[in-house]
mmCIF file of C-alpha atoms in Angstrom:
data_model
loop_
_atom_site.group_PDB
_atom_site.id
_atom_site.type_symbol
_atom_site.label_atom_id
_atom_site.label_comp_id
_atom_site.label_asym_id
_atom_site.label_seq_id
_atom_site.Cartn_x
_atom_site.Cartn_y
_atom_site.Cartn_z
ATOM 1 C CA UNK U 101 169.568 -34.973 87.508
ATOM 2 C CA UNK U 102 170.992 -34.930 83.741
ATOM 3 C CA UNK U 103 167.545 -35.132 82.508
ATOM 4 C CA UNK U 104 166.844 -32.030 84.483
ATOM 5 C CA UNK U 105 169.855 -30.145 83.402
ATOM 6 C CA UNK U 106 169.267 -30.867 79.555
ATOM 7 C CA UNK U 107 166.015 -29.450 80.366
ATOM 8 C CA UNK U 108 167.152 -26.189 81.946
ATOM 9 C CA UNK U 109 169.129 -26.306 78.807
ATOM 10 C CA UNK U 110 166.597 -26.247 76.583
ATOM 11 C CA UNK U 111 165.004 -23.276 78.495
ATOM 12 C CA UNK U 112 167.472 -21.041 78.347
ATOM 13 C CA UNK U 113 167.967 -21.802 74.354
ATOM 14 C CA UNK U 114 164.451 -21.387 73.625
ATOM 15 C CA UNK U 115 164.334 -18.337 75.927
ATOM 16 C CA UNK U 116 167.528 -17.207 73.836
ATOM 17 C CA UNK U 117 165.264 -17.589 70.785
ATOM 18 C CA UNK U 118 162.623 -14.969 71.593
ATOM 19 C CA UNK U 119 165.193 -12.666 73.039
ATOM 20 C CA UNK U 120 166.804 -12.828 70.333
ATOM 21 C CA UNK U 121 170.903 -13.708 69.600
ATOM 22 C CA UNK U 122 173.388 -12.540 66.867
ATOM 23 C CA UNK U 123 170.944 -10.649 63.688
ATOM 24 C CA UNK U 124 167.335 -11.101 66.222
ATOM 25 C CA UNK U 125 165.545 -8.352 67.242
ATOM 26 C CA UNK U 126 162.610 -7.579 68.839
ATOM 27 C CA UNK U 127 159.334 -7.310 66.986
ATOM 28 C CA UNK U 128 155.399 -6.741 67.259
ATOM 29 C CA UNK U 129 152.884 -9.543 67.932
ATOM 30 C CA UNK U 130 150.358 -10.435 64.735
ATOM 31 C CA UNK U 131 146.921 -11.452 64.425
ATOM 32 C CA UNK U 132 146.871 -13.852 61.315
ATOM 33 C CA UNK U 133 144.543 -13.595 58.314
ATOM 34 C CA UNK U 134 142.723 -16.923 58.264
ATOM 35 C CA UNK U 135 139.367 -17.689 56.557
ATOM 36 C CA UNK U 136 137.951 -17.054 53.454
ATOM 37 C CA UNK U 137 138.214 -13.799 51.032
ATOM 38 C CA UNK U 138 136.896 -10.470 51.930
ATOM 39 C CA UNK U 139 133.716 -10.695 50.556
ATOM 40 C CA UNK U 140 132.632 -13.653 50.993
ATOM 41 C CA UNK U 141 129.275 -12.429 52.621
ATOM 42 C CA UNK U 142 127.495 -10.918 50.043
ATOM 43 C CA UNK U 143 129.389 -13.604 47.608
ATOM 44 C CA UNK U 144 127.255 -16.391 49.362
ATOM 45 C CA UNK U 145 124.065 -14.083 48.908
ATOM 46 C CA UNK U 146 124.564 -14.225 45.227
ATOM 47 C CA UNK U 147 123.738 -16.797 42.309
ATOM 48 C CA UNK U 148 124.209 -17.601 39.099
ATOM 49 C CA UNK U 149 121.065 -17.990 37.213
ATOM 50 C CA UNK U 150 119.566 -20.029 40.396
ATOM 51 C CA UNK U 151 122.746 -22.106 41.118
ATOM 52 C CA UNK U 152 124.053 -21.342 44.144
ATOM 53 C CA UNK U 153 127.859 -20.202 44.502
ATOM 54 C CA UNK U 154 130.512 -22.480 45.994
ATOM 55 C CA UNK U 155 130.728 -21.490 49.951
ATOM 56 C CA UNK U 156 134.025 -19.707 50.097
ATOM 57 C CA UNK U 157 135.039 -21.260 53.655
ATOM 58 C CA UNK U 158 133.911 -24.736 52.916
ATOM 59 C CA UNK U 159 134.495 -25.700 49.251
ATOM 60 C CA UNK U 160 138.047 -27.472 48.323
ATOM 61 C CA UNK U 161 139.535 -26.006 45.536
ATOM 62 C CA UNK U 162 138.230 -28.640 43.418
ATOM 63 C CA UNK U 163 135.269 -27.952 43.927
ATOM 64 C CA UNK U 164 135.611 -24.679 43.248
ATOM 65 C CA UNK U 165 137.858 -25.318 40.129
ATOM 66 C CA UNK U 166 134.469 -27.658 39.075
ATOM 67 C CA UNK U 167 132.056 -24.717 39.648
ATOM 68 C CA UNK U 168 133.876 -22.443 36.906
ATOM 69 C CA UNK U 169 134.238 -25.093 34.410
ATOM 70 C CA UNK U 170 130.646 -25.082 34.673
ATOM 71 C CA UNK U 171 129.954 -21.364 33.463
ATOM 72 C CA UNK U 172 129.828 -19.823 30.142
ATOM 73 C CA UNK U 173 132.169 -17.108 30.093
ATOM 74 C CA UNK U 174 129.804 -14.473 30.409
ATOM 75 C CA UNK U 175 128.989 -15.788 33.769
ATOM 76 C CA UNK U 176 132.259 -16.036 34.372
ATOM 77 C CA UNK U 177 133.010 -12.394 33.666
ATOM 78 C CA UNK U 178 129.993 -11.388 35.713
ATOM 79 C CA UNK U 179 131.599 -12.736 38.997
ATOM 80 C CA UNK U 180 134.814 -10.890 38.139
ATOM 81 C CA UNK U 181 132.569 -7.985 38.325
ATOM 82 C CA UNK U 182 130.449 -8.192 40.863
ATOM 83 C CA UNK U 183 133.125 -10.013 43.264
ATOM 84 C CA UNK U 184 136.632 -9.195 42.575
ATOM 85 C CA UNK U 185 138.048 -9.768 46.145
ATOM 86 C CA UNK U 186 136.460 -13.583 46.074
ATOM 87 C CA UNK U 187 137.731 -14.351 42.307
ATOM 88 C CA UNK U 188 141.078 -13.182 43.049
ATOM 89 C CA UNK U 189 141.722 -14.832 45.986
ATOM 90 C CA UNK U 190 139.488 -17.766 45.692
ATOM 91 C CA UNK U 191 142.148 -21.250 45.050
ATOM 92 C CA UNK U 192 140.791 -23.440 42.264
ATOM 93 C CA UNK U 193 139.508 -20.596 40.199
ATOM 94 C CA UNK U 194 141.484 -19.990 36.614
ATOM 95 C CA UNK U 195 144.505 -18.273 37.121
ATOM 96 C CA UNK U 196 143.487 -15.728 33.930
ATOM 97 C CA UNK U 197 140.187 -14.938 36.090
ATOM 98 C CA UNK U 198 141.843 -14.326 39.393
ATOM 99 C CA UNK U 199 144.345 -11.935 37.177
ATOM 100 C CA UNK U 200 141.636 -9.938 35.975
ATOM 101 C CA UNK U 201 139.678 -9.648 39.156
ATOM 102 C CA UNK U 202 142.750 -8.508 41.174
ATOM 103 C CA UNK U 203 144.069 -6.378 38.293
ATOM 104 C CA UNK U 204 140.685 -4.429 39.247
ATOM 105 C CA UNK U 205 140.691 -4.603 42.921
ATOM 106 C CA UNK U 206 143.987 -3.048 43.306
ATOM 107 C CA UNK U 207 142.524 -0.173 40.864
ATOM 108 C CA UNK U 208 140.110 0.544 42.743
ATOM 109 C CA UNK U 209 142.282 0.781 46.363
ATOM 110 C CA UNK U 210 143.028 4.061 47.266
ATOM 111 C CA UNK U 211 146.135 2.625 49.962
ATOM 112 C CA UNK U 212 149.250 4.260 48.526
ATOM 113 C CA UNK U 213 150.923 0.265 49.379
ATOM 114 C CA UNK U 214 149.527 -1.069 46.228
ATOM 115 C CA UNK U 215 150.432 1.308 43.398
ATOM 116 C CA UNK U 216 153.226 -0.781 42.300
ATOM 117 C CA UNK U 217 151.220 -3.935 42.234
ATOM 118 C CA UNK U 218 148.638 -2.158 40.302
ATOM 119 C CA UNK U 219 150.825 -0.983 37.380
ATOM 120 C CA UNK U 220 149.631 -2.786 33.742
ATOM 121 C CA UNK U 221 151.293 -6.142 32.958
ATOM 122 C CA UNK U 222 151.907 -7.378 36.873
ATOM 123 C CA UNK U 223 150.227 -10.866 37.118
ATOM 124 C CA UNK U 224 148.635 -10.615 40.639
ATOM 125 C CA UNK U 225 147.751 -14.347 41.495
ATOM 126 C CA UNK U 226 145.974 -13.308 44.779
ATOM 127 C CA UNK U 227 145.498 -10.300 46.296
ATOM 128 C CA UNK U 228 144.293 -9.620 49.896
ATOM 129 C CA UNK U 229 144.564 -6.132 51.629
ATOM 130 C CA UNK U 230 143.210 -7.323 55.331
ATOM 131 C CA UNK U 231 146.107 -7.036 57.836
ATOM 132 C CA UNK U 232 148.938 -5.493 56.726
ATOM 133 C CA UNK U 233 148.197 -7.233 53.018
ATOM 134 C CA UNK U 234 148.779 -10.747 51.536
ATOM 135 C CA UNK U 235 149.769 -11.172 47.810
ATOM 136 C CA UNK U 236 150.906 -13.314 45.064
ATOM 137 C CA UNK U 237 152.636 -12.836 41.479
ATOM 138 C CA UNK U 238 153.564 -14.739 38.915
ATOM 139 C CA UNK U 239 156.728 -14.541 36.731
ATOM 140 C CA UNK U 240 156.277 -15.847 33.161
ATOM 141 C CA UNK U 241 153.620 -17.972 31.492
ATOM 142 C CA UNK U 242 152.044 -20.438 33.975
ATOM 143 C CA UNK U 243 149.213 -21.812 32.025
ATOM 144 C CA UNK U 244 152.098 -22.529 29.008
ATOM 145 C CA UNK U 245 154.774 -23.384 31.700
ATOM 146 C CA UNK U 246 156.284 -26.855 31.911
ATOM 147 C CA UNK U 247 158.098 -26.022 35.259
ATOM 148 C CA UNK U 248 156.591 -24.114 38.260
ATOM 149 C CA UNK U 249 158.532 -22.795 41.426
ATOM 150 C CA UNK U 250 156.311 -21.001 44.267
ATOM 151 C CA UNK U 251 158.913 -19.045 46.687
ATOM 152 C CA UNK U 252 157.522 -18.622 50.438
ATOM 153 C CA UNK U 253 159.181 -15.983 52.555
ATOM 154 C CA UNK U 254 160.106 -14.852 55.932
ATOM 155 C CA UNK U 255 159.528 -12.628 58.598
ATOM 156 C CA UNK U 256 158.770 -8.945 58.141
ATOM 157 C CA UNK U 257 156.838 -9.644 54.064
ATOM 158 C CA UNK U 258 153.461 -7.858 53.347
ATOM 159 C CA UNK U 259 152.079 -6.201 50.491
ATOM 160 C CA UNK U 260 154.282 -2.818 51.659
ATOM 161 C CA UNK U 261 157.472 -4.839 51.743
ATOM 162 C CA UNK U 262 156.879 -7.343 48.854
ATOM 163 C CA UNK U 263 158.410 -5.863 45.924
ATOM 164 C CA UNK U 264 161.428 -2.930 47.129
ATOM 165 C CA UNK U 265 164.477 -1.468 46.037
ATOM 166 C CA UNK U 266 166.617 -2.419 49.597
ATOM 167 C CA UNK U 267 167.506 -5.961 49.844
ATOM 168 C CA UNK U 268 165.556 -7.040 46.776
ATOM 169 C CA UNK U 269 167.108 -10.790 47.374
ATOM 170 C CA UNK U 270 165.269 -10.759 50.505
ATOM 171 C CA UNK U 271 161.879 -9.674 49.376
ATOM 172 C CA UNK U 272 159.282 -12.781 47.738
ATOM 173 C CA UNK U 273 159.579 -10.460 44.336
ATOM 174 C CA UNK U 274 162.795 -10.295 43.916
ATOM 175 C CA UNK U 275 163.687 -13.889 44.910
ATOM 176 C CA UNK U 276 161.264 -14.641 42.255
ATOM 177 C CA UNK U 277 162.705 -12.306 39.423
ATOM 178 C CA UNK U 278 165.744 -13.659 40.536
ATOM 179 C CA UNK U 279 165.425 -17.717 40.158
ATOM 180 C CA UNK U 280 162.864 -16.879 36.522
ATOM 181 C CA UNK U 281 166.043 -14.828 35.257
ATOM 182 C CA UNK U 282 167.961 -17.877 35.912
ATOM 183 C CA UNK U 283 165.452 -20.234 34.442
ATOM 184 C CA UNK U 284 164.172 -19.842 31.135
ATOM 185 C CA UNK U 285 160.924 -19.323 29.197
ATOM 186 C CA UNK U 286 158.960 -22.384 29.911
ATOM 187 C CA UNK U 287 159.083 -21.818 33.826
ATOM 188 C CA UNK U 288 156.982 -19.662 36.087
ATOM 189 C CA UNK U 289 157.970 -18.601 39.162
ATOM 190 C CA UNK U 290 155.012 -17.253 41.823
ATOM 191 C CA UNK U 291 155.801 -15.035 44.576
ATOM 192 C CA UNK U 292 153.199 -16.146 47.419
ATOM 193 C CA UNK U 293 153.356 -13.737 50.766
ATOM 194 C CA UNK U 294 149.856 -15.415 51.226
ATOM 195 C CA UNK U 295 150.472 -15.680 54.973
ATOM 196 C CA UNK U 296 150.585 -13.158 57.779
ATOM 197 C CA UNK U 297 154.612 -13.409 58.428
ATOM 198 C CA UNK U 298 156.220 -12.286 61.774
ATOM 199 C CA UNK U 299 157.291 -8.750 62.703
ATOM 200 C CA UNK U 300 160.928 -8.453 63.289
ATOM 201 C CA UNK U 301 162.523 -11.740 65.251
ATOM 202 C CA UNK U 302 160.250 -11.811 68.531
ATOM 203 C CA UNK U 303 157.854 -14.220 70.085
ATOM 204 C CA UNK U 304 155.885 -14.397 67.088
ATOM 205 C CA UNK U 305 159.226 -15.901 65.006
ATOM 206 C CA UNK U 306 160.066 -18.084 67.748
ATOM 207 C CA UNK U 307 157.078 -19.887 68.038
ATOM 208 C CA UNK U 308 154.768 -21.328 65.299
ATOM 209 C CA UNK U 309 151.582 -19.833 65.743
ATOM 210 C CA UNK U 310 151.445 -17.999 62.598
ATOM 211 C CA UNK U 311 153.193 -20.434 60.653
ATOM 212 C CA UNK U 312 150.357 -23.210 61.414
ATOM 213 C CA UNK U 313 147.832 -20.715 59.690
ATOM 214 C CA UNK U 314 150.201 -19.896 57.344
ATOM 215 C CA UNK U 315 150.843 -23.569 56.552
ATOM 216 C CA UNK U 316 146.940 -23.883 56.082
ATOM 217 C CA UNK U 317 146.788 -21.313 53.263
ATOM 218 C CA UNK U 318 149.826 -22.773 51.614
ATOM 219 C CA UNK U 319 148.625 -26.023 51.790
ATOM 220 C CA UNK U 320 145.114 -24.837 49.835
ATOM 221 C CA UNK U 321 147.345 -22.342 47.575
ATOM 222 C CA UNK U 322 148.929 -25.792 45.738
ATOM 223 C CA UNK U 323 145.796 -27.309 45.993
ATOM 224 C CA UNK U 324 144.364 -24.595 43.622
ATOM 225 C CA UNK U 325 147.035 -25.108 41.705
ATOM 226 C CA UNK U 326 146.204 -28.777 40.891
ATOM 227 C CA UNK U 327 142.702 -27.886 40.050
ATOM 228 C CA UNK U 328 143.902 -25.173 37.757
ATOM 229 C CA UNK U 329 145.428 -28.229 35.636
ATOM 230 C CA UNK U 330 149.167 -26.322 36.586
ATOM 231 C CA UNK U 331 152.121 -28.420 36.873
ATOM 232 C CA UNK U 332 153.257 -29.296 40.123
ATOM 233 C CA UNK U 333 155.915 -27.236 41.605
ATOM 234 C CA UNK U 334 158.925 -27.238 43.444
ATOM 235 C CA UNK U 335 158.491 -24.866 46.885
ATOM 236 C CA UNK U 336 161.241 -22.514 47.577
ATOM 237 C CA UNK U 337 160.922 -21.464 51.489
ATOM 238 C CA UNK U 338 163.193 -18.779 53.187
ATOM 239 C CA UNK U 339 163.819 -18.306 57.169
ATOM 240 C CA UNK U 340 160.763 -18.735 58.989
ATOM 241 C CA UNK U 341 159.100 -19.250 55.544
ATOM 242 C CA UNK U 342 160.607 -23.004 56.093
ATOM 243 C CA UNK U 343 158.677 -23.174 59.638
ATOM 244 C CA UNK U 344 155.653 -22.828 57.133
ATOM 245 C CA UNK U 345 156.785 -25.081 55.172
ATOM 246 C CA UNK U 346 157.835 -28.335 56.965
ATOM 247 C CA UNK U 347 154.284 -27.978 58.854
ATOM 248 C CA UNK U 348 152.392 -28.376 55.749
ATOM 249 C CA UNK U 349 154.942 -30.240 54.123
ATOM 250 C CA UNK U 350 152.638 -33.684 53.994
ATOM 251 C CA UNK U 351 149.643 -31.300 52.644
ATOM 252 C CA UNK U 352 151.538 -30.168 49.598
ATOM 253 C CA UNK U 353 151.433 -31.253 46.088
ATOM 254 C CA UNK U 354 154.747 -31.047 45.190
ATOM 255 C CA UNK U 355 158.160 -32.828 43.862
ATOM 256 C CA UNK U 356 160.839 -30.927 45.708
ATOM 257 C CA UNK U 357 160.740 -28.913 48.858
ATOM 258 C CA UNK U 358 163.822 -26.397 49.376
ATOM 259 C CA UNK U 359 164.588 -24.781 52.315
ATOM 260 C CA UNK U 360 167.219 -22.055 52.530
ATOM 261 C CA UNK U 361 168.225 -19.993 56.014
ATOM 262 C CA UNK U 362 165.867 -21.872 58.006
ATOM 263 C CA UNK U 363 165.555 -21.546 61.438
ATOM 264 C CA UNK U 364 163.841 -25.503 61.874
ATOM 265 C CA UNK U 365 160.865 -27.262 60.264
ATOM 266 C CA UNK U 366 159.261 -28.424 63.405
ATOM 267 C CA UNK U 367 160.424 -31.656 62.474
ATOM 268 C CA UNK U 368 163.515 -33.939 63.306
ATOM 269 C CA UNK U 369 164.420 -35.217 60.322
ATOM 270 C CA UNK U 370 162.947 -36.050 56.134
ATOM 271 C CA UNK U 371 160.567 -38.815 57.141
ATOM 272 C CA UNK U 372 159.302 -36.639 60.339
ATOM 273 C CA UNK U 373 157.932 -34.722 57.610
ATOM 274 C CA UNK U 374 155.682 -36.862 55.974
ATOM 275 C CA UNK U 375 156.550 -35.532 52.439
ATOM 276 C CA UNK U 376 157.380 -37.598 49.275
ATOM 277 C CA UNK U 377 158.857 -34.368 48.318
ATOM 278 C CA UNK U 378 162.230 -34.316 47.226
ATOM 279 C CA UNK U 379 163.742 -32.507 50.753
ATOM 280 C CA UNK U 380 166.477 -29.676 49.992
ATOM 281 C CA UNK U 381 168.204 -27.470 52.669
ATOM 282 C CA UNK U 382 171.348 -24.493 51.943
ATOM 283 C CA UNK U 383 172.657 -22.252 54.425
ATOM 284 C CA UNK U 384 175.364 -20.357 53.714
ATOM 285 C CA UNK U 385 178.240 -19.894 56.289
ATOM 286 C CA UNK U 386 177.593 -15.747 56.621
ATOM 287 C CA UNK U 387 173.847 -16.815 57.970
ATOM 288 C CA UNK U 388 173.269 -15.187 61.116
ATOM 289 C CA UNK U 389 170.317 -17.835 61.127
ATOM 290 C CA UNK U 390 173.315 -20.478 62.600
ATOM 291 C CA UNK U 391 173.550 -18.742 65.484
ATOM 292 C CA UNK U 392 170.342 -19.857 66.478
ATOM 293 C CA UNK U 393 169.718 -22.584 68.621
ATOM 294 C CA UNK U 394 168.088 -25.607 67.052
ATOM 295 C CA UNK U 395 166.030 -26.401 70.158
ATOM 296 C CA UNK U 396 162.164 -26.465 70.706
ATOM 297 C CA UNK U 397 160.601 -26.499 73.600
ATOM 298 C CA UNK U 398 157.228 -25.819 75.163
ATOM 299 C CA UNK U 399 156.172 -24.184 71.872
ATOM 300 C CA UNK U 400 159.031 -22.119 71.145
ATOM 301 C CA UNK U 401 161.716 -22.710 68.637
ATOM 302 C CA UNK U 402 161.914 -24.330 65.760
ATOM 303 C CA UNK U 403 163.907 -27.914 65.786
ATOM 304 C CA UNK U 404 166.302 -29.224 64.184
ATOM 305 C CA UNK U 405 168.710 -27.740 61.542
ATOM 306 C CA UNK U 406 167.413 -29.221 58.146
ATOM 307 C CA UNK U 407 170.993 -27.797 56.799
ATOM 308 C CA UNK U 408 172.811 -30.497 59.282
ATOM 309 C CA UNK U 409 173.342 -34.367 57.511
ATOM 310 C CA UNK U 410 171.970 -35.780 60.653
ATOM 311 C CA UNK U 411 168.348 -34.277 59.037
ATOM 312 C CA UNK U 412 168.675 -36.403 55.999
ATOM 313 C CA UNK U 413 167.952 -33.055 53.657
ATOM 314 C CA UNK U 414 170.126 -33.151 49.711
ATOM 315 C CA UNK U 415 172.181 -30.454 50.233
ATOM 316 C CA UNK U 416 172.172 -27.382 48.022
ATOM 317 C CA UNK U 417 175.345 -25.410 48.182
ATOM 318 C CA UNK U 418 175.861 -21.597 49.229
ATOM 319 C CA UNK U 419 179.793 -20.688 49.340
ATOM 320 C CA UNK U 420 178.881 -18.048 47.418
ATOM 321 C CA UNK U 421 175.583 -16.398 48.814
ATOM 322 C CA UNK U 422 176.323 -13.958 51.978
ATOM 323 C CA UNK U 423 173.997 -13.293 54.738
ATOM 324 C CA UNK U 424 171.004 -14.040 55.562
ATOM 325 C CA UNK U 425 169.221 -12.445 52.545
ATOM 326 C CA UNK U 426 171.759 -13.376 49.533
ATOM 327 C CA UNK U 427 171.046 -16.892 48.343
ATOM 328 C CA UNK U 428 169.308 -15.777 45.504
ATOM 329 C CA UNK U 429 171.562 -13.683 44.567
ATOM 330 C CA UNK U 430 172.918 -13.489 40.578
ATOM 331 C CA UNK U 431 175.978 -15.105 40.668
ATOM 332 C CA UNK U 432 175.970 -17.276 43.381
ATOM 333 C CA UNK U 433 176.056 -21.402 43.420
ATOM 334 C CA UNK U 434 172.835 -21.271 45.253
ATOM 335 C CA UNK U 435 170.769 -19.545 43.077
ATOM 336 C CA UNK U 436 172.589 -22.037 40.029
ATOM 337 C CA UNK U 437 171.262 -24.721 41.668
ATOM 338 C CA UNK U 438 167.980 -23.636 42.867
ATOM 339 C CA UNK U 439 167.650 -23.232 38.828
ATOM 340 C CA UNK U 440 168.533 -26.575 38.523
ATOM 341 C CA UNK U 441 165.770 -28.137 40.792
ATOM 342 C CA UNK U 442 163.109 -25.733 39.897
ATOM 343 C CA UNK U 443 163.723 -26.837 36.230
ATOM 344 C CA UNK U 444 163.831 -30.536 37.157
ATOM 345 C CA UNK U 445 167.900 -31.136 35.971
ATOM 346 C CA UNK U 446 169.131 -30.869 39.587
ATOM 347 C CA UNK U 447 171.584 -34.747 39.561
ATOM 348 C CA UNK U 448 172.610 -35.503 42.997
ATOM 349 C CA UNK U 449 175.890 -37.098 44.816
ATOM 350 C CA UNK U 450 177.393 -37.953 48.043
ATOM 351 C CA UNK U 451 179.421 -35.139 49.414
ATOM 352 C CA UNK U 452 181.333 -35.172 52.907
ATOM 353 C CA UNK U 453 178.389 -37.783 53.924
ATOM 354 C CA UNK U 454 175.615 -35.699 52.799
ATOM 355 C CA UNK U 455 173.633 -35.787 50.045
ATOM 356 C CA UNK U 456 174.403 -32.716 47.432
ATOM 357 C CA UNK U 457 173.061 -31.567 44.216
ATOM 358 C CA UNK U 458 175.530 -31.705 40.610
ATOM 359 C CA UNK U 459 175.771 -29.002 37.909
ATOM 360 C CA UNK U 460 172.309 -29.792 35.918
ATOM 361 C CA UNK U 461 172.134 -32.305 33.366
ATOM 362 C CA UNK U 462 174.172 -31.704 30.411
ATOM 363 C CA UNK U 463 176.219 -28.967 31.807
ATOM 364 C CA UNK U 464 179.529 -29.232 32.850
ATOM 365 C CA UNK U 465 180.146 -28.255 36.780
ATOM 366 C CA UNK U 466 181.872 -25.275 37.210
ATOM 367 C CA UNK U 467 182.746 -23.343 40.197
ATOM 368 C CA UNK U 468 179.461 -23.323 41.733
ATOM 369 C CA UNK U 469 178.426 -26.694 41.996
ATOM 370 C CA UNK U 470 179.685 -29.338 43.970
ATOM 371 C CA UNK U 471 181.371 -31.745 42.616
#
């Protein structure tokens, strides 16, 4: 009879979740963008002086990253040309090719979405206009960089909604700008909306449908960035960005993964993840994201909190950020020590039972760090 009850329980919470509670509202299904790059068609009908060209759906990103260390740079340039969509969005080719072939793609779209990202100087790491849009930028130098962060973000991010004025903290861009302003010059910070995210907080957010595609594409993105000879990075994931996160979290190549307003990870705890990531979690106490219930049940929901000690995350802390939207705010302890980790000087200490992060390394703790 208890058994039953905790299971009528965990109905009603998970129904709770796609109705929505406190901050949820309703939103549109989505069909995810999965496969290879628009264009891949007549790509796979072309060569390069009889060599055939890596099959866009099938090749790893090594592979890939092997094929263009093969070509003289004229062939190189010729594939920009002829295939722009491919190059750009195609993991494991150079990061100044993909540049160049998106830089021209977006010139040549006539979708009033992507005059921003087309403006001179943007470093467009992938662009994808299928859906309602999937891109990636890059802030500072990556090839020179010596410290990489890739932020993932949350519901209601595509190309129309990546870069904007309103709630800049809560768009992939500005998170980005953010965290490189509070770096320095040898780290890069990349933007990826390279998923299809949910639409407001409906079925689509409480379940994690698109988040197992989305964990797919994420999982190839680092990949790519491997074969590209980058550094490996530390993965910044926000709200259902962390759903994406924690199911490709034994897929990615990289030393710490931080999640921050995150609904679950589809996991129970660190080692349900299957990472030897460093594990990070912050939620601030503003975060309408606590009111929802950590439950999952017959596909819906999310898990556990990773923000709780019981999950075994370092905690990152966020007196300072407010709301949902505001841990990457200037200012705030969050965003100081999301610096810290991203740059590799994050020291870490017991606090209240739970693993927390210190000022960075050779800096004295001030009011934001937990001492």
């Amino acid at each position: 009879m208890r058994r039953y009850a905790r299971t009528l329980v965990a109905v009603a919470l998970a129904t709770t979740v796609a109705a929505g509670t406190a901050g949820w509202a309703s939103g549109s299904t989505q069909r995810a963008v999965s496969g290879p790059p628009p264009g891949s068609a007549s790509w796979r009908a072309d060569e390069v002086r009889g060599r055939e060209l890596p099959d866009p759906a099938s090749a790893t990103p090594a592979q890939v990253a092997s094929f263009f260390a093969g070509l003289s740079p004229s062939q190189q340039n010729e594939l920009v040309r002829r295939h722009p969509s491919v190059v750009g969005n195609l993991d494991g080719v150079p990061l100044e090719l993909r540049y160049r072939a998106n830089s021209a793609a977006l010139k040549a779209s006539t979708d009033p979405r992507y005059r921003s990202l087309a403006r001179p100087g943007r470093r467009i790491l992938a662009f994808d206009p299928r859906g309602r849009g999937l891109v990636a930028e890059v802030f500072g130098d990556l090839r020179a960089a010596r410290h990489v962060a890739v932020v993932v973000p949350g519901a209601d991010i595509d190309a129309g909604s990546f870069d904007r004025d309103s709630d800049p903290y809560g768009t992939p861009a500005g998170m980005s700008r953010s965290l490189r302003d509070a770096t320095g010059p040898e780290t890069a910070v990349i933007a990826w909306a390279g998923y299809t995210t949910p639409v407001g907080v409906g079925w689509d957010a409480a379940t994690g449908e698109l988040a197992e595609v989305g964990a797919d594409r994420l999982a190839r993105f680092t990949d790519g960035l491997a074969a590209d000879g980058l550094v490996v990075p530390a993965v910044f994931c926000h709200s259902y960005g962390s759903v994406v996160c924690g199911l490709a979290a034994h897929r990615l190549h990289v030393d710490d993964l931080v999640v921050l307003g995150s609904p679950g990870m589809r996991a129970g705890s660190v080692p349900a993840l299957r990472t030897t990531a460093r594990v990070w979690a912050a939620k601030d106490p503003t975060d309408w994201i606590g009111d929802v219930p950590n439950v999952e049940f017959a596909g819906m929901g999310h898990g556990a909190d990773p923000a709780d000690p019981d999950f075994g995350a370092r905690r990152v802390p966020a007196r300072r950020a407010v709301g949902h939207t505001g841990y990457f705010a200037p200012g705030t302890d969050s965003l100081r020590a999301f610096a810290a980790i991203a740059e590799g000087t994050a020291g870490t200490v017991l606090v209240d039972g739970a693993t927390g992060i210190t000022a960075p390394t050779g800096q004295s703790a001030g009011a934001g760090a937990v001492r």
